[in-house]
Coordinates of C-alpha atoms in Angstrom, one line a residue:
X27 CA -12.3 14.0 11.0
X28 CA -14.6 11.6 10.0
X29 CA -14.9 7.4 10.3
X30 CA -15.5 5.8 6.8
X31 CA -16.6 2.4 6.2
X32 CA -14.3 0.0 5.4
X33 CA -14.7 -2.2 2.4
X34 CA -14.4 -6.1 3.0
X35 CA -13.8 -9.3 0.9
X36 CA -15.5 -10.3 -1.0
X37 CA -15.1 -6.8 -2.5
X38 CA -13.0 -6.5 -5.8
X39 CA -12.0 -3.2 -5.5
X40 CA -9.5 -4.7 -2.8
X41 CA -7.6 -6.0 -5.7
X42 CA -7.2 -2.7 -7.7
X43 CA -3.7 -1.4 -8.3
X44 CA -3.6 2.2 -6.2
X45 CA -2.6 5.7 -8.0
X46 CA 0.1 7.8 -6.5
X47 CA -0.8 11.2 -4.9
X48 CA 0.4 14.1 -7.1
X49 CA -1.3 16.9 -5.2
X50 CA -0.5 17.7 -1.5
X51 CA -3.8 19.8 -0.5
X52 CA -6.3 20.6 2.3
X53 CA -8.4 17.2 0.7
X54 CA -5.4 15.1 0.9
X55 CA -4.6 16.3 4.8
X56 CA -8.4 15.3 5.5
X57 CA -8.2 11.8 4.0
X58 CA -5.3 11.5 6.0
X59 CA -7.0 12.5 9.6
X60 CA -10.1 10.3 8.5
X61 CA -8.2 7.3 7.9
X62 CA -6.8 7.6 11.2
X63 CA -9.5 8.0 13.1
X64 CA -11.1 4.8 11.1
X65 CA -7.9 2.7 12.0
X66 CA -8.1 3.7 15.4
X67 CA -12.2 3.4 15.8
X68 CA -12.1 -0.3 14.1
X69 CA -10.2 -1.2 15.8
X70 CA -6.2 -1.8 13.7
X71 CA -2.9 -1.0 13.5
X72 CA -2.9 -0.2 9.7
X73 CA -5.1 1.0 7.1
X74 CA -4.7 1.4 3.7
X75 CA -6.7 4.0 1.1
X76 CA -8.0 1.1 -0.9
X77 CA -9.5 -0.5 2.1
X78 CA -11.7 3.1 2.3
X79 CA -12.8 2.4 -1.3
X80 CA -9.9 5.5 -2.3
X81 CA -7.5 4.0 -5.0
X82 CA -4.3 6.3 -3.6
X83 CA -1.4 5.2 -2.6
X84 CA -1.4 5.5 1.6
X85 CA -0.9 4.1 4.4
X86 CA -1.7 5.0 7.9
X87 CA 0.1 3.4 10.5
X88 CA 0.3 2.9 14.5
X89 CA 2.0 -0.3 15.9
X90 CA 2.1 0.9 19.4
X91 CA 0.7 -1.3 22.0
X92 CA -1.7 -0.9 24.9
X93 CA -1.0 1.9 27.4
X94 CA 2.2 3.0 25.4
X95 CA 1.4 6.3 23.6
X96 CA -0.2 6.7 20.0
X97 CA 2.1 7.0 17.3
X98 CA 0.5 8.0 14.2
X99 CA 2.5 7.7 11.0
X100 CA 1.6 8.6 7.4
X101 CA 2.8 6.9 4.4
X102 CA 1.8 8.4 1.0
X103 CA 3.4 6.4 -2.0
X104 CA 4.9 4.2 0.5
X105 CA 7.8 2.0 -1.5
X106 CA 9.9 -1.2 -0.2
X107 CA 13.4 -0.4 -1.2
X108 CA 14.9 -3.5 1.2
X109 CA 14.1 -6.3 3.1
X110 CA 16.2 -8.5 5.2
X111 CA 16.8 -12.2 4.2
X112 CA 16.0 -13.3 8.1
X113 CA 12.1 -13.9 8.0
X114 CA 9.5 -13.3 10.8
X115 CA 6.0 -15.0 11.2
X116 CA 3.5 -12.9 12.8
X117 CA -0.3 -13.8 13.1
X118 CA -2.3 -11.7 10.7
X119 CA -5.7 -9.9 10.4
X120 CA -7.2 -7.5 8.5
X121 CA -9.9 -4.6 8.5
X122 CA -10.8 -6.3 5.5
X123 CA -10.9 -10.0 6.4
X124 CA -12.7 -9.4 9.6
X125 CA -12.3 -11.9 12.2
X126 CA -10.0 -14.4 10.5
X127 CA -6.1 -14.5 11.4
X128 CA -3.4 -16.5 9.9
X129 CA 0.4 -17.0 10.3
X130 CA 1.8 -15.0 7.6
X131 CA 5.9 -15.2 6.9
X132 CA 7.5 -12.1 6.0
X133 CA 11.0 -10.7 5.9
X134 CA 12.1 -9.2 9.5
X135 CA 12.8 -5.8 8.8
X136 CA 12.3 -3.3 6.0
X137 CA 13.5 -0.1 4.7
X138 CA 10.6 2.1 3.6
X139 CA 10.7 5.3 1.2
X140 CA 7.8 6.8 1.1
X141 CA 6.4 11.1 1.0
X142 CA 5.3 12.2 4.5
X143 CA 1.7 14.9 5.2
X144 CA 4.0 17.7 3.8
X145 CA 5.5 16.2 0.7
X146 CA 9.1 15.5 1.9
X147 CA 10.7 12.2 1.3
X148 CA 11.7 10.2 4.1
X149 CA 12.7 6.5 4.7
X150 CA 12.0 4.5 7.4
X151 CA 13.5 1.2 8.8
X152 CA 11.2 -1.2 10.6
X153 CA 11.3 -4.3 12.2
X154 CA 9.0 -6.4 14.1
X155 CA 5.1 -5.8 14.3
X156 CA 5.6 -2.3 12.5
X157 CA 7.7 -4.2 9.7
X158 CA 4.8 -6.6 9.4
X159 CA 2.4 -3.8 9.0
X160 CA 4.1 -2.0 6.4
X161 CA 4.8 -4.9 4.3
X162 CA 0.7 -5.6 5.0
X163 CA -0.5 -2.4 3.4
X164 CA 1.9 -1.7 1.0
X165 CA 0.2 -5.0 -0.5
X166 CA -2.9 -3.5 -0.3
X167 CA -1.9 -0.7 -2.5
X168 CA -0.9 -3.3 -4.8
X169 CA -4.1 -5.0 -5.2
X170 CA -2.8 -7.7 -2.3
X171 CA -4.8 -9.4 0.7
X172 CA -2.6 -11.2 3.8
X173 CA -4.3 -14.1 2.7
X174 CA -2.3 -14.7 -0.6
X175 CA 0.7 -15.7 1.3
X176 CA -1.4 -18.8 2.6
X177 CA -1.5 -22.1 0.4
X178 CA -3.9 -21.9 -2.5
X179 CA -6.6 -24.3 -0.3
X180 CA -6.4 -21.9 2.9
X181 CA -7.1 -18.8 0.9
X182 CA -9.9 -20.2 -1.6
X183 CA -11.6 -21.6 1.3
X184 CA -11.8 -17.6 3.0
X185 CA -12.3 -16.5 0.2
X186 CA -15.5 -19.1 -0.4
X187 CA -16.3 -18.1 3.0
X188 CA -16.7 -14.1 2.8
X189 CA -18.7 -14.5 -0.9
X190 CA -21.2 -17.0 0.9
X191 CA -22.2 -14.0 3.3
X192 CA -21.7 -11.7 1.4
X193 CA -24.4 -13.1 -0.7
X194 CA -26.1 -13.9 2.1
X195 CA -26.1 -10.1 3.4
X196 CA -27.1 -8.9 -0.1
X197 CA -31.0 -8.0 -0.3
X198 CA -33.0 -10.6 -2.6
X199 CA -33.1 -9.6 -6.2
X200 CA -36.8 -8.3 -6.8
X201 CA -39.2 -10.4 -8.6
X202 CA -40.8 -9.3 -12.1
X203 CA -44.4 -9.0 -12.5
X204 CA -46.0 -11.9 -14.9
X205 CA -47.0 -10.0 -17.8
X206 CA -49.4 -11.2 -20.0
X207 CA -49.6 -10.7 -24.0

């Protein structure tokens, strides 16, 4: 297993539109284990493949909480079939958006088809943090941030916020030599 780095905002691949996995092989079971153990090293609770700078469709999960034990789960072309009309507002983060967190409403509980390690289809119904996460990643693979379910001034100011250092982080451009003719 290996820890990848994870690709932040301002970055646009965050906002491509993920491929499904066709092929279920010893390279897919790898990606899988290191996007764990990047989740679990950032530390989060969810990652998706985009946020590794791999356009796939998957998710890796683990809403447990403190001294409870892990629960890994693996999401490959992960797809919302349901969602409850009650709503839930849960403060968010992301791996991506480092250090900001907003109140983000979403629908209390989902039902989730998706293809687990081996292949086999299996659904899933979530509620509560897990819900939350699900519904968070899945927009990822959609080209989605948390931050577009904030009002249009709330998001363009992150937004302004993560390209101002980014630009800031990025090495001056070099300088041409004057040439004479």
């Amino acid at each position: 297993m290996a820890i990848r780095p994870i690709i932040t905002l301002p970055d646009p691949r965050l906002r491509l539109v993920s491929e499904p996995v066709a092929t279920f092989d010893g390279e897919l079971q790898q990606l899988l284990d290191d996007m764990l153990e990047t989740m679990y090293e950032a530390p989060g609770v969810g990652l998706a493949a985009i946020q590794i700078a791999v356009s796939k469709r998957i998710v890796v999960a683990d809403a447990t909480r403190g001294d409870e034990p892990k629960n890994p789960m693996f999401f490959i072309n992960p797809e919302i079939v349901w969602v409850s009309e009650e709503l839930f507002v849960y403060q968010e983060g992301c791996l991506s958006v480092p250090d900001y967190f907003e109140d983000v409403q979403r629908p209390a509980r989902v039902r989730v088809r998706y293809l687990d390690r081996t292949g086999a289809t299996q659904e899933i119904e979530a509620d509560g943090l897990l819900a939350t996460v699900l519904q968070h990643e899945i927009d990822h693979l959609e080209g989605g941030l948390f931050i577009d379910h904030l009002s249009r001034l709330k998001r363009e100011r992150v937004v302004k916020k993560f390209a101002k250092a980014a630009a800031r982080a990025a090495p001056p451009a070099p300088v041409a030599d004057k040439v004479e003719a």
